[in-house]
Short mmCIF file of C-alpha atoms and ligand atoms in Angstrom, two decimals:
data_model
loop_
_atom_site.label_atom_id
_atom_site.label_comp_id
_atom_site.label_asym_id
_atom_site.label_seq_id
_atom_site.Cartn_x
_atom_site.Cartn_y
_atom_site.Cartn_z
CA UNK A 1 -239.40 31.88 -62.65
CA UNK A 2 -239.41 32.57 -66.38
CA UNK A 3 -238.19 29.88 -68.90
CA UNK A 4 -235.00 30.54 -70.80
CA UNK A 5 -236.88 30.35 -74.14
CA UNK A 6 -239.53 32.59 -73.18
CA UNK A 7 -237.01 35.27 -72.16
CA UNK A 8 -235.19 35.11 -75.38
CA UNK A 9 -238.59 35.10 -77.37
CA UNK A 10 -239.68 38.43 -75.43
CA UNK A 11 -236.43 40.02 -76.48
CA UNK A 12 -236.49 39.14 -80.09
CA UNK A 13 -239.86 40.29 -80.33
CA UNK A 14 -238.50 43.88 -79.51
CA UNK A 15 -235.43 44.08 -81.47
CA UNK A 16 -235.41 44.83 -85.16
CA UNK A 17 -232.71 44.79 -87.89
CA UNK A 18 -230.81 47.89 -88.22
CA UNK A 19 -231.72 50.16 -91.37
CA UNK A 20 -229.57 49.14 -94.21
CA UNK A 21 -227.23 51.59 -95.65
CA UNK A 22 -224.82 51.87 -98.67
CA UNK A 23 -220.98 51.82 -97.82
CA UNK A 24 -217.82 51.69 -99.95
CA UNK A 25 -216.23 48.39 -100.26
CA UNK A 26 -213.39 49.30 -98.03
CA UNK A 27 -215.78 49.74 -95.19
CA UNK A 28 -217.81 46.55 -95.84
CA UNK A 29 -215.77 43.78 -94.15
CA UNK A 30 -217.49 41.99 -91.24
CA UNK A 31 -220.98 43.57 -92.14
CA UNK A 32 -223.85 41.68 -93.42
CA UNK A 33 -225.32 42.20 -96.99
CA UNK A 34 -228.76 43.72 -97.14
CA UNK A 35 -229.04 42.93 -100.92
CA UNK A 36 -228.61 39.96 -103.34
CA UNK A 37 -225.48 40.80 -105.24
CA UNK A 38 -225.53 39.75 -109.10
CA UNK A 39 -222.78 40.23 -111.46
CA UNK A 40 -223.41 42.43 -114.68
CA UNK A 41 -221.20 40.24 -116.88
CA UNK A 42 -220.15 36.77 -117.17
CA UNK A 43 -216.93 35.67 -115.16
CA UNK A 44 -214.38 35.33 -116.75
CA UNK A 45 -215.95 37.77 -119.21
CA UNK A 46 -214.13 36.15 -122.08
CA UNK A 47 -212.52 32.97 -123.11
CA UNK A 48 -208.72 33.44 -121.72
CA UNK A 49 -205.65 31.27 -121.37
CA UNK A 50 -205.06 29.48 -118.09
CA UNK A 51 -201.42 28.97 -118.64
CA UNK A 52 -198.39 30.90 -120.31
CA UNK A 53 -197.97 29.03 -123.61
CA UNK A 54 -199.16 29.00 -127.10
CA UNK A 55 -202.61 29.55 -128.61
CA UNK A 56 -202.88 26.95 -131.36
CA UNK A 57 -205.37 25.11 -133.63
CA UNK A 58 -205.50 21.49 -132.02
CA UNK A 59 -205.55 20.01 -135.35
CA UNK A 60 -202.13 21.61 -136.18
CA UNK A 61 -200.51 19.86 -133.28
CA UNK A 62 -201.74 16.16 -133.83
CA UNK A 63 -198.40 14.54 -134.82
CA UNK A 64 -195.71 15.52 -132.40
CA UNK A 65 -192.96 16.98 -132.09
CA UNK A 66 -194.01 19.71 -134.63
CA UNK A 67 -192.51 23.25 -135.29
CA UNK A 68 -194.71 26.08 -136.09
CA UNK A 69 -194.26 29.80 -136.71
CA UNK A 70 -195.03 32.21 -133.96
CA UNK A 71 -196.99 35.22 -135.53
CA UNK A 72 -197.26 37.29 -132.39
CA UNK A 73 -197.54 37.69 -128.61
CA UNK A 74 -200.86 37.98 -126.71
CA UNK A 75 -200.47 39.61 -123.32
CA UNK A 76 -203.07 39.99 -120.36
CA UNK A 77 -204.87 43.10 -121.07
CA UNK A 78 -204.46 42.99 -124.80
CA UNK A 79 -207.59 44.11 -126.82
CA UNK A 80 -207.64 43.99 -130.53
CA UNK A 81 -206.63 40.53 -131.54
CA UNK A 82 -205.93 39.10 -135.02
CA UNK A 83 -207.20 35.72 -135.71
CA UNK A 84 -204.70 32.66 -135.70
CA UNK A 85 -204.35 31.55 -139.37
CA UNK A 86 -204.03 27.73 -140.14
CA UNK A 87 -200.45 26.38 -139.12
CA UNK A 88 -199.69 29.48 -136.93
CA UNK A 89 -199.59 29.96 -133.33
CA UNK A 90 -199.43 32.94 -130.99
CA UNK A 91 -197.40 33.16 -127.79
CA UNK A 92 -199.90 33.67 -124.99
CA UNK A 93 -199.82 34.73 -121.31
CA UNK A 94 -202.00 33.57 -118.50
CA UNK A 95 -205.26 35.80 -118.45
CA UNK A 96 -204.83 36.91 -122.09
CA UNK A 97 -207.76 36.55 -124.36
CA UNK A 98 -207.93 33.78 -126.74
CA UNK A 99 -207.42 34.79 -130.39
CA UNK A 100 -210.02 33.65 -132.70
CA UNK A 101 -209.25 30.69 -134.40
CA UNK A 102 -207.09 29.10 -131.71
CA UNK A 103 -208.99 26.32 -129.82
CA UNK A 104 -206.17 25.05 -127.39
CA UNK A 105 -203.50 26.29 -125.33
CA UNK A 106 -200.02 24.51 -125.43
CA UNK A 107 -198.31 25.11 -122.02
CA UNK A 108 -194.60 26.47 -122.50
CA UNK A 109 -193.41 23.43 -120.56
CA UNK A 110 -194.40 21.33 -123.39
CA UNK A 111 -192.33 23.25 -125.83
CA UNK A 112 -188.83 24.73 -126.40
CA UNK A 113 -190.03 28.07 -125.51
CA UNK A 114 -189.27 29.54 -128.99
CA UNK A 115 -190.10 33.13 -129.86
CA UNK A 116 -190.16 33.14 -133.68
CA UNK A 117 -190.69 29.42 -134.13
CA UNK A 118 -191.77 27.06 -131.51
CA UNK A 119 -191.45 23.15 -131.31
CA UNK A 120 -194.20 21.50 -129.51
CA UNK A 121 -193.46 17.95 -127.79
CA UNK A 122 -197.16 16.96 -126.54
CA UNK A 123 -200.39 16.94 -128.31
CA UNK A 124 -202.90 19.24 -126.54
CA UNK A 125 -206.63 18.14 -126.08
CA UNK A 126 -209.15 20.51 -127.85
CA UNK A 127 -209.75 23.33 -125.46
CA UNK A 128 -206.82 22.58 -123.24
CA UNK A 129 -205.79 25.24 -120.61
CA UNK A 130 -208.60 27.40 -121.87
CA UNK A 131 -211.00 29.28 -119.12
CA UNK A 132 -214.28 29.72 -120.71
CA UNK A 133 -216.43 32.60 -120.38
CA UNK A 134 -218.92 32.64 -117.74
CA UNK A 135 -217.67 29.29 -116.31
CA UNK A 136 -217.26 30.81 -112.87
CA UNK A 137 -220.37 33.13 -112.89
CA UNK A 138 -223.16 33.53 -115.43
CA UNK A 139 -224.36 37.25 -116.31
CA UNK A 140 -226.92 38.12 -113.93
CA UNK A 141 -226.25 35.36 -111.55
CA UNK A 142 -226.61 36.11 -107.76
CA UNK A 143 -223.24 35.62 -106.36
CA UNK A 144 -223.77 36.54 -102.76
CA UNK A 145 -227.28 36.41 -101.31
CA UNK A 146 -228.75 38.91 -98.67
CA UNK A 147 -227.94 37.91 -95.22
CA UNK A 148 -224.36 36.83 -95.99
CA UNK A 149 -221.53 37.81 -93.49
CA UNK A 150 -218.73 39.70 -95.73
CA UNK A 151 -215.50 38.09 -95.04
CA UNK A 152 -212.26 38.26 -97.08
CA UNK A 153 -213.34 36.11 -99.82
CA UNK A 154 -216.79 37.63 -100.03
CA UNK A 155 -215.15 41.19 -100.50
CA UNK A 156 -213.14 39.68 -103.10
CA UNK A 157 -216.16 38.57 -105.29
CA UNK A 158 -217.99 42.03 -104.67
CA UNK A 159 -215.06 43.54 -106.23
CA UNK A 160 -214.74 40.93 -108.73
CA UNK A 161 -218.16 41.67 -110.06
CA UNK A 162 -217.32 45.29 -110.35
CA UNK A 163 -219.05 46.65 -107.17
CA UNK A 164 -217.69 49.80 -105.55
CA UNK A 165 -220.52 50.44 -103.01
CA UNK A 166 -222.67 47.71 -101.35
CA UNK A 167 -225.72 47.72 -99.26
CA UNK A 168 -225.15 46.31 -95.92
CA UNK A 169 -226.59 46.23 -92.45
CA UNK A 170 -224.11 48.18 -90.18
CA UNK A 171 -222.63 46.27 -87.20
CA UNK A 172 -224.66 47.24 -84.19
CA UNK A 173 -222.67 49.72 -81.77
CA UNK A 174 -222.79 48.00 -78.43
CA UNK A 175 -221.59 49.78 -75.15
CA UNK A 176 -220.71 47.98 -72.18
CA UNK A 177 -220.90 49.45 -68.74
CA UNK A 178 -219.94 47.76 -65.78
CA UNK A 179 -221.13 48.58 -62.13
CA UNK A 180 -219.38 47.90 -58.94
CA UNK A 181 -217.70 50.01 -56.23
CA UNK A 182 -215.27 46.99 -55.73
CA UNK A 183 -213.85 47.22 -59.25
CA UNK A 184 -210.35 48.27 -60.22
CA UNK A 185 -209.14 48.86 -63.62
CA UNK A 186 -206.58 46.05 -64.76
CA UNK A 187 -203.26 47.63 -64.63
CA UNK A 188 -204.02 49.69 -61.45
CA UNK A 189 -203.12 48.31 -57.97
CA UNK A 190 -205.96 46.39 -56.00
CA UNK A 191 -207.06 48.24 -52.84
CA UNK A 192 -208.68 46.38 -49.96
CA UNK A 193 -211.85 44.63 -50.90
CA UNK A 194 -211.29 45.21 -54.46
CA UNK A 195 -211.09 42.95 -57.67
CA UNK A 196 -209.91 43.93 -61.08
CA UNK A 197 -212.83 44.64 -63.60
CA UNK A 198 -213.22 41.95 -66.10
CA UNK A 199 -216.77 41.75 -67.30
CA UNK A 200 -216.49 44.82 -69.57
CA UNK A 201 -213.32 43.40 -71.55
CA UNK A 202 -215.05 40.12 -71.71
CA UNK A 203 -218.33 41.21 -72.77
CA UNK A 204 -216.96 43.85 -75.50
CA UNK A 205 -214.97 40.91 -76.89
CA UNK A 206 -217.68 39.01 -77.01
CA UNK A 207 -219.86 41.51 -78.93
CA UNK A 208 -216.94 41.81 -81.48
CA UNK A 209 -216.81 37.91 -81.75
CA UNK A 210 -220.57 38.25 -82.66
CA UNK A 211 -219.85 40.64 -85.46
CA UNK A 212 -220.93 43.94 -83.89
CA UNK A 213 -218.71 46.98 -82.49
CA UNK A 214 -218.12 46.76 -78.75
CA UNK A 215 -217.23 49.74 -76.82
CA UNK A 216 -216.23 49.66 -73.14
CA UNK A 217 -217.72 52.45 -71.23
CA UNK A 218 -215.60 51.33 -68.07
CA UNK A 219 -216.98 50.90 -64.71
CA UNK A 220 -219.10 53.01 -62.52
CA UNK A 221 -219.48 52.86 -58.70
CA UNK A 222 -222.61 51.66 -57.00
CA UNK A 223 -224.41 54.89 -57.07
CA UNK A 224 -227.63 54.98 -58.98
CA UNK A 225 -227.43 58.73 -59.94
CA UNK A 226 -223.86 58.45 -61.32
CA UNK A 227 -224.93 55.11 -63.09
CA UNK A 228 -227.90 57.05 -64.79
CA UNK A 229 -225.61 60.02 -65.85
CA UNK A 230 -223.05 57.64 -67.54
CA UNK A 231 -225.91 55.71 -69.26
CA UNK A 232 -227.52 59.04 -70.45
CA UNK A 233 -224.10 60.06 -72.04
CA UNK A 234 -223.53 56.62 -73.49
CA UNK A 235 -226.91 56.36 -75.11
CA UNK A 236 -225.96 58.76 -77.57
CA UNK A 237 -223.55 56.52 -79.30
CA UNK A 238 -225.15 53.14 -78.74
CA UNK A 239 -227.47 50.95 -80.70
CA UNK A 240 -227.46 48.61 -77.77
CA UNK A 241 -226.29 48.83 -74.09
CA UNK A 242 -225.13 45.84 -71.92
CA UNK A 243 -224.69 46.48 -68.27
CA UNK A 244 -223.06 44.16 -65.83
CA UNK A 245 -223.83 43.84 -61.84
CA UNK A 246 -226.16 45.70 -59.88
CA UNK A 247 -229.08 43.79 -60.70
CA UNK A 248 -229.47 41.02 -57.58
CA UNK A 249 -231.43 40.99 -54.42
CA UNK A 250 -229.03 42.96 -52.23
CA UNK A 251 -228.64 46.45 -51.29
CA UNK A 252 -226.43 48.82 -53.42
CA UNK A 253 -227.88 47.53 -56.84
CA UNK A 254 -227.67 50.85 -58.85
CA UNK A 255 -228.85 49.41 -62.23
CA UNK A 256 -231.93 48.12 -60.66
CA UNK A 257 -232.52 51.05 -58.39
CA UNK A 258 -231.87 53.54 -61.17
CA UNK A 259 -233.97 51.85 -64.14
CA UNK A 260 -236.76 49.96 -62.03
CA UNK A 261 -238.55 53.28 -61.26
CA UNK A 262 -238.70 54.28 -65.05
CA UNK A 263 -240.77 51.16 -65.85
CA UNK A 264 -239.02 50.46 -69.17
CA UNK A 265 -236.67 47.70 -68.08
CA UNK A 266 -238.25 44.40 -66.94
CA UNK A 267 -236.24 42.74 -64.16
CA UNK A 268 -237.01 39.18 -64.01
CA UNK A 269 -235.88 35.80 -62.64
CA UNK A 270 -234.99 33.34 -65.51
CA UNK A 271 -234.88 29.60 -64.75
CA UNK A 272 -231.22 29.09 -65.49
CA UNK A 273 -228.04 28.79 -63.76
CA UNK A 274 -225.74 30.62 -63.80
CA UNK A 275 -227.39 33.92 -64.53
CA UNK A 276 -230.90 33.99 -62.81
CA UNK A 277 -231.37 37.68 -62.59
CA UNK A 278 -232.10 39.40 -66.02
CA UNK A 279 -233.20 42.57 -67.14
CA UNK A 280 -234.12 43.91 -70.62
CA UNK A 281 -235.88 46.96 -71.89
CA UNK A 282 -235.96 49.78 -74.40
CA UNK A 283 -234.58 53.06 -72.94
CA UNK A 284 -234.12 56.68 -74.24
CA UNK A 285 -236.01 58.51 -76.83
CA UNK A 286 -234.56 56.05 -79.64
CA UNK A 287 -235.70 52.97 -77.66
CA UNK A 288 -232.27 51.48 -77.51
CA UNK A 289 -232.35 47.91 -76.04
CA UNK A 290 -230.55 47.55 -72.69
CA UNK A 291 -229.46 44.18 -71.39
CA UNK A 292 -228.86 44.30 -67.63
CA UNK A 293 -226.67 41.25 -67.01
CA UNK A 294 -225.86 39.69 -63.76
CA UNK A 295 -222.25 40.72 -62.29
CA UNK A 296 -220.85 37.26 -61.82
CA UNK A 297 -218.49 36.90 -64.73
CA UNK A 298 -219.60 33.29 -65.67
CA UNK A 299 -223.41 34.53 -65.36
CA UNK A 300 -222.75 37.65 -67.59
CA UNK A 301 -220.97 35.58 -70.24
CA UNK A 302 -223.56 32.85 -70.33
CA UNK A 303 -226.43 35.57 -70.35
CA UNK A 304 -224.51 37.10 -73.32
CA UNK A 305 -224.61 33.94 -75.22
CA UNK A 306 -228.17 33.06 -74.73
CA UNK A 307 -229.75 36.51 -74.97
CA UNK A 308 -227.57 39.37 -76.21
CA UNK A 309 -225.88 37.37 -79.10
CA UNK A 310 -229.17 36.14 -80.65
CA UNK A 311 -230.44 39.95 -80.63
CA UNK A 312 -227.26 41.17 -82.11
CA UNK A 313 -227.95 38.56 -84.97
CA UNK A 314 -231.47 39.73 -85.42
CA UNK A 315 -230.24 43.39 -85.52
CA UNK A 316 -227.91 42.27 -88.53
CA UNK A 317 -230.53 40.59 -90.36
CA UNK A 318 -229.32 37.13 -89.51
CA UNK A 319 -231.27 34.12 -88.23
CA UNK A 320 -231.41 34.45 -84.39
CA UNK A 321 -232.30 31.84 -81.60
CA UNK A 322 -230.64 29.90 -78.86
CA UNK A 323 -226.99 28.76 -79.53
CA UNK A 324 -226.74 25.62 -81.50
CA UNK A 325 -225.77 22.39 -79.79
CA UNK A 326 -224.16 19.12 -80.58
CA UNK A 327 -224.59 15.87 -78.58
CA UNK A 328 -221.62 14.25 -76.63
CA UNK A 329 -221.45 11.66 -73.99
CA UNK A 330 -220.51 13.03 -70.35
CA UNK A 331 -217.57 11.19 -68.69
CA UNK A 332 -218.52 12.33 -65.45
CA UNK A 333 -221.82 12.51 -63.44
CA UNK A 334 -223.41 16.02 -63.86
CA UNK A 335 -225.51 17.76 -61.15
CA UNK A 336 -228.09 20.59 -61.73
CA UNK A 337 -230.91 22.41 -59.52
CA UNK A 338 -234.28 21.33 -59.94
CA UNK A 339 -236.30 23.91 -62.09
CA UNK A 340 -233.59 25.57 -63.59
CA UNK A 341 -231.66 24.94 -66.92
CA UNK A 342 -227.81 24.57 -66.19
CA UNK A 343 -225.07 25.47 -68.41
CA UNK A 344 -221.98 23.81 -67.09
CA UNK A 345 -218.52 24.64 -68.21
CA UNK A 346 -216.88 21.67 -69.79
CA UNK A 347 -213.98 20.65 -72.18
CA UNK A 348 -215.41 18.77 -75.34
CA UNK A 349 -213.09 16.33 -76.89
CA UNK A 350 -214.79 14.80 -80.09
CA UNK A 351 -217.95 13.26 -78.94
CA UNK A 352 -217.00 13.19 -75.20
CA UNK A 353 -217.36 15.99 -72.67
CA UNK A 354 -216.04 16.64 -69.18
CA UNK A 355 -217.21 19.29 -66.78
CA UNK A 356 -214.20 21.27 -65.58
CA UNK A 357 -213.42 21.77 -61.77
CA UNK A 358 -215.15 24.93 -60.59
CA UNK A 359 -218.69 25.33 -61.49
CA UNK A 360 -219.25 28.53 -59.30
CA UNK A 361 -220.55 31.67 -61.25
CA UNK A 362 -217.45 33.60 -60.14
CA UNK A 363 -215.05 31.07 -61.42
CA UNK A 364 -213.74 32.83 -64.53
CA UNK A 365 -210.43 30.75 -64.80
CA UNK A 366 -212.64 27.64 -65.03
CA UNK A 367 -214.77 29.39 -67.83
CA UNK A 368 -211.59 30.46 -69.59
CA UNK A 369 -210.31 26.76 -69.45
CA UNK A 370 -213.71 25.48 -71.03
CA UNK A 371 -214.40 25.21 -74.64
CA UNK A 372 -218.01 24.15 -74.24
CA UNK A 373 -221.15 24.29 -72.01
CA UNK A 374 -223.31 21.26 -71.33
CA UNK A 375 -226.99 22.10 -70.97
CA UNK A 376 -228.86 20.31 -68.44
CA UNK A 377 -232.63 20.54 -68.82
CA UNK A 378 -234.80 22.19 -66.11
CA UNK A 379 -236.48 18.67 -65.08
CA UNK A 380 -233.09 16.80 -64.63
CA UNK A 381 -231.09 17.10 -61.39
CA UNK A 382 -228.57 14.34 -61.90
CA UNK A 383 -226.98 12.43 -65.04
CA UNK A 384 -224.72 9.49 -64.63
CA UNK A 385 -221.61 9.15 -66.64
CA UNK A 386 -222.31 7.96 -69.92
CA UNK A 387 -225.50 10.05 -70.48
CA UNK A 388 -225.96 11.71 -73.68
CA UNK A 389 -226.04 15.55 -73.31
CA UNK A 390 -226.65 18.79 -75.47
CA UNK A 391 -223.53 20.71 -75.60
CA UNK A 392 -222.99 24.30 -76.87
CA UNK A 393 -219.55 24.60 -78.35
CA UNK A 394 -217.84 27.90 -77.48
P1 AMP B 1 -223.44 41.98 -58.68
O1 AMP B 1 -224.13 41.48 -59.72
O2 AMP B 1 -223.10 43.46 -58.97
O3 AMP B 1 -224.20 41.69 -57.28
O4 AMP B 1 -222.12 41.29 -58.67
C1 AMP B 1 -221.96 39.76 -58.37
C2 AMP B 1 -220.49 39.50 -58.27
O5 AMP B 1 -219.86 39.68 -59.51
C3 AMP B 1 -219.85 40.13 -57.19
O6 AMP B 1 -218.87 39.37 -56.60
C4 AMP B 1 -218.91 41.21 -57.90
O7 AMP B 1 -217.84 41.66 -57.36
C5 AMP B 1 -218.76 40.51 -59.37
N1 AMP B 1 -218.58 41.55 -60.20
C6 AMP B 1 -219.52 42.44 -60.81
N2 AMP B 1 -219.16 43.01 -61.64
C7 AMP B 1 -217.99 42.54 -62.05
C8 AMP B 1 -217.12 42.89 -63.07
N3 AMP B 1 -217.37 43.97 -63.91
N4 AMP B 1 -215.82 42.30 -63.09
C9 AMP B 1 -215.64 41.31 -62.40
N5 AMP B 1 -216.46 41.04 -61.49
C10 AMP B 1 -217.63 41.61 -61.25
MG1 MG B 2 -222.27 44.75 -57.71
#
């Protein structure tokens, strides 16, 4: 059997980052930056008031209380400003530029709020309540580095440095196609021998959680010709295809039957539990990566985390590898088959971890109740309670 790490390495050797493109800021949320973004100006661009109050010369407000004439109002957005003469003050609003001559702002709360004349009760420090030009960002400074995922605050600073268009790597478009003649669409009644189809919903959601676009292509029956038809049609809009089911050792394995003869997808046994039967290759004229995941829901989910998610990260220009782990102490004994790396569904609480009941690869409810996977190495078959283990938080 092929080690987990080698299977992932083989996959990553065949997937490349998507070509960057330039998009309007409104369409950049969730994408990954494909450039270093710098600011053309300092931020703030000019010294301005941090509060509503009065722009003063600090030396005029040493002995308080003091009453001084107010010469004018300075509002946010005001351009041409007169200098403040000795013994005079200007009423100033938050964000308004500091007039020349003034070197402190007295908050309105320290005054009587006068309009023609103001009485000030507290002495301001030199520079009080002034936001200095460039104290957030220097001109030419990199505010966001290539490889940064654009969330709300990153979008904010892109706009804040005046960018309207930005170079990003697009989200990979991932089509999820389930196979199985037993599968009924949720919302429809179950016939004899049927189960509700869950993998395409789960995997498309996992794709979105990984920052890519997930599309459900629904489910096809175990008919290789029909499977190939649907796959062909879906390839047009896909950067990646994920299939579930139809890759095991039995009969009626449409994915394997349809794709194995084409010679472009390698079907292999990977030394893991759950999720031993794996397939990966590049198909169609565009060499679209295809992951043929096993059909058991827990197997397909774990396979997604170990192999598909890193590939999606690579395609977005992000660092890619096996999921990060933390260490925890198991409260119960753990069992694992020899020669296979196990991913046990578990609940992680602080630094302790407890496996959930129901470790079968069909036990989706147990998976849904877990918040972590305990990784048990290939050579270990049993661990006593109190053992330190590696855990993948979900
Ligand atoms: P397969 O890999 O096709 O042999 O399927 C393995 C097991 O997973 C069978 O019990 C299937 O019924 C189940 N299964 C396969 N595909 C799905 C799916 N899309 N949703 C839920 N269960 C599935
Ligand atoms: Mg099947």
